[in-house]
mmCIF file of N, CA and C and ligand atoms in Angstrom:
data_model
loop_
_atom_site.group_PDB
_atom_site.id
_atom_site.type_symbol
_atom_site.label_atom_id
_atom_site.label_comp_id
_atom_site.label_asym_id
_atom_site.label_seq_id
_atom_site.Cartn_x
_atom_site.Cartn_y
_atom_site.Cartn_z
ATOM 1 N N UNK P 1 134.839 104.822 108.037
ATOM 2 C CA UNK P 1 133.798 105.079 107.027
ATOM 3 C C UNK P 1 132.899 103.846 106.843
ATOM 4 N N UNK P 2 133.570 102.681 106.835
ATOM 5 C CA UNK P 2 132.839 101.428 106.663
ATOM 6 C C UNK P 2 131.778 101.225 107.747
ATOM 7 N N UNK P 3 132.169 101.533 108.996
ATOM 8 C CA UNK P 3 131.268 101.353 110.128
ATOM 9 C C UNK P 3 130.042 102.242 109.985
ATOM 10 N N UNK P 4 130.287 103.465 109.516
ATOM 11 C CA UNK P 4 129.189 104.405 109.325
ATOM 12 C C UNK P 4 128.166 103.841 108.335
ATOM 13 N N UNK P 5 128.676 103.287 107.238
ATOM 14 C CA UNK P 5 127.772 102.710 106.239
ATOM 15 C C UNK P 5 127.007 101.530 106.805
ATOM 16 N N UNK P 6 127.708 100.707 107.586
ATOM 17 C CA UNK P 6 127.016 99.545 108.150
ATOM 18 C C UNK P 6 125.917 99.979 109.106
ATOM 19 N N UNK P 7 126.169 101.044 109.850
ATOM 20 C CA UNK P 7 125.137 101.556 110.756
ATOM 21 C C UNK P 7 123.925 102.033 109.964
ATOM 22 N N UNK P 8 124.185 102.648 108.826
ATOM 23 C CA UNK P 8 123.077 103.128 107.999
ATOM 24 C C UNK P 8 122.251 101.949 107.464
ATOM 25 N N UNK P 9 122.938 100.876 107.114
ATOM 26 C CA UNK P 9 122.229 99.681 106.639
ATOM 27 C C UNK P 9 121.336 99.139 107.759
ATOM 28 N N UNK P 10 121.883 99.050 108.955
ATOM 29 C CA UNK P 10 121.098 98.544 110.088
ATOM 30 C C UNK P 10 119.927 99.463 110.411
ATOM 31 N N UNK P 11 120.174 100.741 110.272
ATOM 32 C CA UNK P 11 119.124 101.721 110.558
ATOM 33 C C UNK P 11 117.955 101.565 109.564
ATOM 34 N N UNK P 12 118.284 101.361 108.299
ATOM 35 C CA UNK P 12 117.236 101.145 107.291
ATOM 36 C C UNK P 12 116.533 99.808 107.510
ATOM 37 N N UNK P 13 117.289 98.836 107.995
ATOM 38 C CA UNK P 13 116.703 97.519 108.269
ATOM 39 C C UNK P 13 115.709 97.614 109.428
ATOM 40 N N UNK P 14 116.111 98.342 110.474
ATOM 41 C CA UNK P 14 115.240 98.468 111.655
ATOM 42 C C UNK P 14 114.051 99.381 111.395
ATOM 43 N N UNK P 15 114.307 100.457 110.658
ATOM 44 C CA UNK P 15 113.251 101.445 110.386
ATOM 45 C C UNK P 15 113.125 101.658 108.889
ATOM 46 N N UNK P 16 112.584 100.676 108.187
ATOM 47 C CA UNK P 16 112.525 100.793 106.731
ATOM 48 C C UNK P 16 111.639 101.957 106.278
ATOM 49 N N UNK P 17 112.097 102.671 105.253
ATOM 50 C CA UNK P 17 111.300 103.758 104.689
ATOM 51 C C UNK P 17 110.364 103.172 103.633
ATOM 52 N N UNK P 18 109.186 103.739 103.566
ATOM 53 C CA UNK P 18 108.226 103.378 102.504
ATOM 54 C C UNK P 18 107.795 101.913 102.541
ATOM 55 N N UNK P 19 107.685 101.371 103.735
ATOM 56 C CA UNK P 19 107.225 99.983 103.845
ATOM 57 C C UNK P 19 105.705 99.953 103.756
ATOM 58 N N UNK P 20 105.176 98.996 103.037
ATOM 59 C CA UNK P 20 103.732 98.847 102.913
ATOM 60 C C UNK P 20 103.342 98.600 101.479
ATOM 61 N N UNK P 21 102.042 98.774 101.206
ATOM 62 C CA UNK P 21 101.559 98.608 99.834
ATOM 63 C C UNK P 21 100.723 99.832 99.478
ATOM 64 N N UNK P 22 100.519 100.035 98.193
ATOM 65 C CA UNK P 22 99.696 101.156 97.732
ATOM 66 C C UNK P 22 98.350 100.635 97.250
ATOM 67 N N UNK P 23 97.333 101.429 97.488
ATOM 68 C CA UNK P 23 96.038 101.083 96.933
ATOM 69 C C UNK P 23 96.050 101.476 95.472
ATOM 70 N N UNK P 24 95.593 100.632 94.619
ATOM 71 C CA UNK P 24 95.555 100.865 93.171
ATOM 72 C C UNK P 24 96.891 101.396 92.632
ATOM 73 N N UNK P 25 97.953 100.648 92.781
ATOM 74 C CA UNK P 25 99.242 101.109 92.229
ATOM 75 C C UNK P 25 99.187 101.141 90.697
ATOM 76 N N UNK P 26 99.903 102.090 90.111
ATOM 77 C CA UNK P 26 100.004 102.129 88.648
ATOM 78 C C UNK P 26 100.947 101.026 88.171
ATOM 79 N N UNK P 27 101.938 100.749 89.006
ATOM 80 C CA UNK P 27 102.890 99.684 88.700
ATOM 81 C C UNK P 27 103.075 98.858 89.956
ATOM 82 N N UNK P 28 102.983 97.558 89.812
ATOM 83 C CA UNK P 28 103.312 96.682 90.934
ATOM 84 C C UNK P 28 104.039 95.473 90.378
ATOM 85 N N UNK P 29 105.036 95.032 91.098
ATOM 86 C CA UNK P 29 105.794 93.890 90.621
ATOM 87 C C UNK P 29 106.397 93.171 91.810
ATOM 88 N N UNK P 30 106.480 91.855 91.668
ATOM 89 C CA UNK P 30 106.990 91.031 92.762
ATOM 90 C C UNK P 30 107.935 89.995 92.189
ATOM 91 N N UNK P 31 108.986 89.728 92.888
ATOM 92 C CA UNK P 31 109.905 88.669 92.439
ATOM 93 C C UNK P 31 110.610 88.123 93.680
ATOM 94 N N UNK P 32 111.444 87.152 93.465
ATOM 95 C CA UNK P 32 112.121 86.547 94.614
ATOM 96 C C UNK P 32 113.594 86.307 94.312
ATOM 97 N N UNK P 33 114.335 86.111 95.380
ATOM 98 C CA UNK P 33 115.755 85.792 95.264
ATOM 99 C C UNK P 33 115.870 84.278 95.114
ATOM 100 N N UNK P 34 116.327 83.796 93.962
ATOM 101 C CA UNK P 34 116.358 82.340 93.745
ATOM 102 C C UNK P 34 117.263 81.600 94.727
ATOM 103 N N UNK P 35 118.199 82.295 95.341
ATOM 104 C CA UNK P 35 119.121 81.617 96.262
ATOM 105 C C UNK P 35 118.498 81.312 97.617
ATOM 106 N N UNK P 36 117.538 82.133 98.050
ATOM 107 C CA UNK P 36 116.977 81.918 99.394
ATOM 108 C C UNK P 36 115.453 81.864 99.395
ATOM 109 N N UNK P 37 114.826 82.271 98.309
ATOM 110 C CA UNK P 37 113.365 82.256 98.234
ATOM 111 C C UNK P 37 112.713 83.494 98.818
ATOM 112 N N UNK P 38 113.501 84.445 99.336
ATOM 113 C CA UNK P 38 112.921 85.667 99.894
ATOM 114 C C UNK P 38 112.293 86.519 98.792
ATOM 115 N N UNK P 39 111.199 87.188 99.160
ATOM 116 C CA UNK P 39 110.419 87.917 98.157
ATOM 117 C C UNK P 39 110.447 89.420 98.370
ATOM 118 N N UNK P 40 110.177 90.126 97.301
ATOM 119 C CA UNK P 40 110.093 91.584 97.379
ATOM 120 C C UNK P 40 109.017 92.061 96.409
ATOM 121 N N UNK P 41 108.202 92.988 96.877
ATOM 122 C CA UNK P 41 107.182 93.605 96.015
ATOM 123 C C UNK P 41 107.339 95.117 96.095
ATOM 124 N N UNK P 42 107.272 95.762 94.952
ATOM 125 C CA UNK P 42 107.337 97.231 94.928
ATOM 126 C C UNK P 42 106.109 97.759 94.192
ATOM 127 N N UNK P 43 105.422 98.707 94.821
ATOM 128 C CA UNK P 43 104.253 99.370 94.227
ATOM 129 C C UNK P 43 104.606 100.821 93.942
ATOM 130 N N UNK P 44 104.153 101.319 92.807
ATOM 131 C CA UNK P 44 104.414 102.723 92.456
ATOM 132 C C UNK P 44 103.135 103.431 92.047
ATOM 133 N N UNK P 45 103.011 104.669 92.463
ATOM 134 C CA UNK P 45 102.052 105.587 91.851
ATOM 135 C C UNK P 45 102.874 106.493 90.958
ATOM 136 N N UNK P 46 102.439 106.620 89.720
ATOM 137 C CA UNK P 46 103.188 107.412 88.742
ATOM 138 C C UNK P 46 102.338 108.599 88.311
ATOM 139 N N UNK P 47 102.952 109.785 88.332
ATOM 140 C CA UNK P 47 102.245 110.996 87.918
ATOM 141 C C UNK P 47 103.170 111.776 86.991
ATOM 142 N N UNK P 48 102.672 112.192 85.854
ATOM 143 C CA UNK P 48 103.495 112.908 84.863
ATOM 144 C C UNK P 48 104.803 112.162 84.598
ATOM 145 N N UNK P 49 104.689 110.859 84.496
ATOM 146 C CA UNK P 49 105.845 110.014 84.182
ATOM 147 C C UNK P 49 106.919 109.990 85.276
ATOM 148 N N UNK P 50 106.551 110.432 86.471
ATOM 149 C CA UNK P 50 107.493 110.400 87.591
ATOM 150 C C UNK P 50 106.898 109.610 88.747
ATOM 151 N N UNK P 51 107.789 109.078 89.593
ATOM 152 C CA UNK P 51 107.325 108.333 90.767
ATOM 153 C C UNK P 51 106.768 109.316 91.784
ATOM 154 N N UNK P 52 105.467 109.182 92.026
ATOM 155 C CA UNK P 52 104.789 110.069 92.958
ATOM 156 C C UNK P 52 104.806 109.455 94.360
ATOM 157 N N UNK P 53 104.678 108.147 94.401
ATOM 158 C CA UNK P 53 104.665 107.452 95.689
ATOM 159 C C UNK P 53 105.177 106.034 95.481
ATOM 160 N N UNK P 54 105.906 105.536 96.456
ATOM 161 C CA UNK P 54 106.447 104.173 96.349
ATOM 162 C C UNK P 54 106.323 103.467 97.686
ATOM 163 N N UNK P 55 105.976 102.196 97.632
ATOM 164 C CA UNK P 55 105.907 101.359 98.843
ATOM 165 C C UNK P 55 106.486 99.995 98.508
ATOM 166 N N UNK P 56 107.030 99.359 99.521
ATOM 167 C CA UNK P 56 107.529 98.004 99.282
ATOM 168 C C UNK P 56 107.157 97.069 100.425
ATOM 169 N N UNK P 57 107.049 95.811 100.082
ATOM 170 C CA UNK P 57 106.878 94.751 101.068
ATOM 171 C C UNK P 57 107.935 93.717 100.747
ATOM 172 N N UNK P 58 108.737 93.362 101.724
ATOM 173 C CA UNK P 58 109.789 92.401 101.441
ATOM 174 C C UNK P 58 110.061 91.533 102.649
ATOM 175 N N UNK P 59 110.441 90.330 102.342
ATOM 176 C CA UNK P 59 110.839 89.370 103.360
ATOM 177 C C UNK P 59 112.282 89.056 103.001
ATOM 178 N N UNK P 60 113.192 89.213 103.935
ATOM 179 C CA UNK P 60 114.575 88.907 103.581
ATOM 180 C C UNK P 60 115.552 89.398 104.619
ATOM 181 N N UNK P 61 116.814 89.301 104.273
ATOM 182 C CA UNK P 61 117.891 89.647 105.200
ATOM 183 C C UNK P 61 118.058 91.171 105.307
ATOM 184 N N UNK P 62 118.943 91.568 106.220
ATOM 185 C CA UNK P 62 119.174 92.997 106.455
ATOM 186 C C UNK P 62 119.629 93.721 105.186
ATOM 187 N N UNK P 63 120.500 93.076 104.428
ATOM 188 C CA UNK P 63 121.006 93.727 103.212
ATOM 189 C C UNK P 63 119.871 93.968 102.219
ATOM 190 N N UNK P 64 119.035 92.964 102.010
ATOM 191 C CA UNK P 64 117.962 93.121 101.023
ATOM 192 C C UNK P 64 116.931 94.149 101.491
ATOM 193 N N UNK P 65 116.599 94.125 102.778
ATOM 194 C CA UNK P 65 115.624 95.089 103.314
ATOM 195 C C UNK P 65 116.175 96.516 103.248
ATOM 196 N N UNK P 66 117.422 96.661 103.652
ATOM 197 C CA UNK P 66 118.027 97.997 103.657
ATOM 198 C C UNK P 66 118.181 98.519 102.230
ATOM 199 N N UNK P 67 118.610 97.652 101.328
ATOM 200 C CA UNK P 67 118.795 98.086 99.937
ATOM 201 C C UNK P 67 117.455 98.527 99.352
ATOM 202 N N UNK P 68 116.391 97.799 99.668
ATOM 203 C CA UNK P 68 115.074 98.152 99.126
ATOM 204 C C UNK P 68 114.604 99.473 99.711
ATOM 205 N N UNK P 69 114.769 99.625 101.011
ATOM 206 C CA UNK P 69 114.390 100.878 101.663
ATOM 207 C C UNK P 69 115.156 102.064 101.053
ATOM 208 N N UNK P 70 116.457 101.888 100.864
ATOM 209 C CA UNK P 70 117.275 102.961 100.282
ATOM 210 C C UNK P 70 116.867 103.240 98.837
ATOM 211 N N UNK P 71 116.573 102.179 98.101
ATOM 212 C CA UNK P 71 116.169 102.358 96.703
ATOM 213 C C UNK P 71 114.861 103.153 96.614
ATOM 214 N N UNK P 72 113.934 102.866 97.518
ATOM 215 C CA UNK P 72 112.662 103.592 97.448
ATOM 216 C C UNK P 72 112.875 105.084 97.722
ATOM 217 N N UNK P 73 113.799 105.393 98.620
ATOM 218 C CA UNK P 73 114.106 106.820 98.870
ATOM 219 C C UNK P 73 114.741 107.447 97.630
ATOM 220 N N UNK P 74 115.586 106.666 96.977
ATOM 221 C CA UNK P 74 116.336 107.156 95.820
ATOM 222 C C UNK P 74 115.413 107.493 94.633
ATOM 223 N N UNK P 75 114.324 106.761 94.491
ATOM 224 C CA UNK P 75 113.521 106.925 93.273
ATOM 225 C C UNK P 75 112.342 107.884 93.431
ATOM 226 N N UNK P 76 112.063 108.347 94.638
ATOM 227 C CA UNK P 76 110.940 109.268 94.813
ATOM 228 C C UNK P 76 111.149 110.497 93.943
ATOM 229 N N UNK P 77 110.181 110.807 93.103
ATOM 230 C CA UNK P 77 110.259 111.994 92.243
ATOM 231 C C UNK P 77 111.046 111.782 90.957
ATOM 232 N N UNK P 78 111.656 110.625 90.819
ATOM 233 C CA UNK P 78 112.452 110.375 89.600
ATOM 234 C C UNK P 78 111.542 109.983 88.434
ATOM 235 N N UNK P 79 112.000 110.311 87.227
ATOM 236 C CA UNK P 79 111.232 109.910 86.048
ATOM 237 C C UNK P 79 111.476 108.426 85.770
ATOM 238 N N UNK P 80 110.548 107.839 85.042
ATOM 239 C CA UNK P 80 110.696 106.415 84.732
ATOM 240 C C UNK P 80 111.923 106.191 83.859
ATOM 241 N N UNK P 81 112.245 107.158 83.020
ATOM 242 C CA UNK P 81 113.457 107.047 82.198
ATOM 243 C C UNK P 81 114.702 107.033 83.075
ATOM 244 N N UNK P 82 114.712 107.891 84.092
ATOM 245 C CA UNK P 82 115.864 107.916 85.020
ATOM 246 C C UNK P 82 115.986 106.575 85.757
ATOM 247 N N UNK P 83 114.848 106.019 86.120
ATOM 248 C CA UNK P 83 114.872 104.743 86.841
ATOM 249 C C UNK P 83 115.430 103.624 85.958
ATOM 250 N N UNK P 84 115.102 103.708 84.670
ATOM 251 C CA UNK P 84 115.627 102.680 83.754
ATOM 252 C C UNK P 84 117.155 102.703 83.704
ATOM 253 N N UNK P 85 117.731 103.864 83.990
ATOM 254 C CA UNK P 85 119.198 103.984 83.931
ATOM 255 C C UNK P 85 119.882 103.498 85.211
ATOM 256 N N UNK P 86 119.110 103.261 86.271
ATOM 257 C CA UNK P 86 119.739 102.828 87.533
ATOM 258 C C UNK P 86 120.463 101.499 87.328
ATOM 259 N N UNK P 87 121.624 101.393 87.944
ATOM 260 C CA UNK P 87 122.435 100.193 87.740
ATOM 261 C C UNK P 87 122.795 99.558 89.078
ATOM 262 N N UNK P 88 123.384 98.402 88.952
ATOM 263 C CA UNK P 88 123.917 97.680 90.102
ATOM 264 C C UNK P 88 124.859 98.590 90.916
ATOM 265 N N UNK P 89 125.626 99.392 90.212
ATOM 266 C CA UNK P 89 126.592 100.286 90.878
ATOM 267 C C UNK P 89 125.868 101.292 91.787
ATOM 268 N N UNK P 90 124.704 101.791 91.337
ATOM 269 C CA UNK P 90 123.950 102.755 92.160
ATOM 270 C C UNK P 90 123.539 102.128 93.491
ATOM 271 N N UNK P 91 123.128 100.883 93.446
ATOM 272 C CA UNK P 91 122.718 100.196 94.681
ATOM 273 C C UNK P 91 123.946 99.971 95.569
ATOM 274 N N UNK P 92 125.026 99.509 94.961
ATOM 275 C CA UNK P 92 126.233 99.231 95.755
ATOM 276 C C UNK P 92 126.807 100.517 96.334
ATOM 277 N N UNK P 93 126.734 101.605 95.584
ATOM 278 C CA UNK P 93 127.230 102.889 96.088
ATOM 279 C C UNK P 93 126.448 103.329 97.317
ATOM 280 N N UNK P 94 125.145 103.158 97.260
ATOM 281 C CA UNK P 94 124.316 103.611 98.378
ATOM 282 C C UNK P 94 124.505 102.698 99.606
ATOM 283 N N UNK P 95 124.747 101.418 99.365
ATOM 284 C CA UNK P 95 125.022 100.511 100.488
ATOM 285 C C UNK P 95 126.419 100.773 101.048
ATOM 286 N N UNK P 96 127.341 101.036 100.147
ATOM 287 C CA UNK P 96 128.684 101.434 100.561
ATOM 288 C C UNK P 96 129.559 100.346 101.134
ATOM 289 N N UNK P 97 129.227 99.083 100.856
ATOM 290 C CA UNK P 97 130.101 98.001 101.339
ATOM 291 C C UNK P 97 130.358 97.012 100.201
ATOM 292 N N UNK P 98 131.436 96.273 100.341
ATOM 293 C CA UNK P 98 131.765 95.217 99.380
ATOM 294 C C UNK P 98 130.858 94.019 99.666
ATOM 295 N N UNK P 99 130.351 93.388 98.610
ATOM 296 C CA UNK P 99 129.489 92.223 98.813
ATOM 297 C C UNK P 99 129.964 91.042 97.981
ATOM 298 N N UNK P 100 129.878 89.863 98.570
ATOM 299 C CA UNK P 100 130.190 88.639 97.827
ATOM 300 C C UNK P 100 129.010 88.290 96.933
ATOM 301 N N UNK P 101 129.146 87.253 96.095
ATOM 302 C CA UNK P 101 128.108 86.914 95.118
ATOM 303 C C UNK P 101 126.736 86.609 95.727
ATOM 304 N N UNK P 102 126.715 85.969 96.901
ATOM 305 C CA UNK P 102 125.423 85.618 97.506
ATOM 306 C C UNK P 102 124.712 86.876 97.996
ATOM 307 N N UNK P 103 125.443 87.719 98.720
ATOM 308 C CA UNK P 103 124.869 88.972 99.243
ATOM 309 C C UNK P 103 124.526 89.944 98.119
ATOM 310 N N UNK P 104 125.225 89.819 97.020
ATOM 311 C CA UNK P 104 124.942 90.679 95.874
ATOM 312 C C UNK P 104 123.517 90.422 95.365
ATOM 313 N N UNK P 105 123.127 89.161 95.329
ATOM 314 C CA UNK P 105 121.757 88.813 94.910
ATOM 315 C C UNK P 105 120.745 89.423 95.876
ATOM 316 N N UNK P 106 121.071 89.418 97.176
ATOM 317 C CA UNK P 106 120.188 90.017 98.185
ATOM 318 C C UNK P 106 120.036 91.516 97.901
ATOM 319 N N UNK P 107 121.163 92.169 97.655
ATOM 320 C CA UNK P 107 121.162 93.626 97.469
ATOM 321 C C UNK P 107 120.451 94.029 96.180
ATOM 322 N N UNK P 108 120.549 93.193 95.158
ATOM 323 C CA UNK P 108 120.028 93.600 93.846
ATOM 324 C C UNK P 108 118.604 93.133 93.576
ATOM 325 N N UNK P 109 118.025 92.370 94.526
ATOM 326 C CA UNK P 109 116.649 91.909 94.326
ATOM 327 C C UNK P 109 115.701 93.085 94.089
ATOM 328 N N UNK P 110 115.863 94.141 94.872
ATOM 329 C CA UNK P 110 114.951 95.291 94.749
ATOM 330 C C UNK P 110 115.053 95.944 93.367
ATOM 331 N N UNK P 111 116.247 95.997 92.818
ATOM 332 C CA UNK P 111 116.425 96.613 91.500
ATOM 333 C C UNK P 111 115.782 95.741 90.416
ATOM 334 N N UNK P 112 115.929 94.431 90.592
ATOM 335 C CA UNK P 112 115.317 93.484 89.655
ATOM 336 C C UNK P 112 113.790 93.662 89.661
ATOM 337 N N UNK P 113 113.233 93.808 90.861
ATOM 338 C CA UNK P 113 111.776 93.978 90.995
ATOM 339 C C UNK P 113 111.339 95.318 90.395
ATOM 340 N N UNK P 114 112.066 96.364 90.723
ATOM 341 C CA UNK P 114 111.707 97.690 90.220
ATOM 342 C C UNK P 114 111.739 97.725 88.694
ATOM 343 N N UNK P 115 112.800 97.208 88.129
ATOM 344 C CA UNK P 115 112.922 97.210 86.661
ATOM 345 C C UNK P 115 111.861 96.304 86.022
ATOM 346 N N UNK P 116 111.572 95.191 86.681
ATOM 347 C CA UNK P 116 110.524 94.302 86.174
ATOM 348 C C UNK P 116 109.207 95.044 86.063
ATOM 349 N N UNK P 117 108.899 95.843 87.061
ATOM 350 C CA UNK P 117 107.661 96.620 87.053
ATOM 351 C C UNK P 117 107.690 97.700 85.995
ATOM 352 N N UNK P 118 108.775 98.412 85.912
ATOM 353 C CA UNK P 118 108.882 99.531 84.967
ATOM 354 C C UNK P 118 108.825 99.030 83.519
ATOM 355 N N UNK P 119 109.520 97.970 83.252
ATOM 356 C CA UNK P 119 109.531 97.473 81.871
ATOM 357 C C UNK P 119 108.286 96.671 81.528
ATOM 358 N N UNK P 120 107.562 96.221 82.555
ATOM 359 C CA UNK P 120 106.388 95.396 82.311
ATOM 360 C C UNK P 120 105.167 96.172 81.893
ATOM 361 N N UNK P 121 105.103 97.444 82.248
ATOM 362 C CA UNK P 121 103.898 98.224 81.972
ATOM 363 C C UNK P 121 103.821 98.605 80.484
ATOM 364 N N UNK P 122 102.616 98.579 79.954
ATOM 365 C CA UNK P 122 102.440 98.863 78.532
ATOM 366 C C UNK P 122 102.203 100.352 78.274
ATOM 367 N N UNK P 123 101.369 100.942 79.088
ATOM 368 C CA UNK P 123 101.027 102.371 78.872
ATOM 369 C C UNK P 123 101.202 103.123 80.166
ATOM 370 N N UNK P 124 101.828 104.281 80.111
ATOM 371 C CA UNK P 124 101.988 105.069 81.316
ATOM 372 C C UNK P 124 100.699 105.802 81.633
ATOM 373 N N UNK P 125 100.304 105.822 82.901
ATOM 374 C CA UNK P 125 99.108 106.588 83.261
ATOM 375 C C UNK P 125 99.385 108.093 83.078
ATOM 376 N N UNK P 126 98.359 108.861 82.715
ATOM 377 C CA UNK P 126 98.588 110.298 82.500
ATOM 378 C C UNK P 126 98.026 111.118 83.647
HETATM 379 FE FE1 FES M 1 117.259 86.195 101.308
HETATM 380 FE FE2 FES M 1 119.195 87.969 101.540
HETATM 381 S S1 FES M 1 119.116 85.984 102.392
HETATM 382 S S2 FES M 1 117.358 88.176 100.457
#
């Protein structure tokens, strides 16, 4: 089972989903992993309080790239309230492997960026 999950991580790393940027995003946020300096940016188009489109640009290791790619798939169509409920466990479940403290920061960078964007916005577009 472990091998299967690792293959999925590599597959997302090699062929990331939703890579790129959005023109005129409703929400955009960028942050970095303090341990390595790698960066991640997530752009969202929001419609009726749900994620209509998501793109990311990230520089980093396989775990961080794969986690971000998987997270973007996970949030398509989700409401902003649902996204606020996403936790560290959701990311680890989707990655499906045990991570030490350093790799944990890599895996959770995307969630930190996503939440930063969601909580940073003052008014939702209608
Ligand atoms: Fe930089 Fe993983 S080593 S994000």
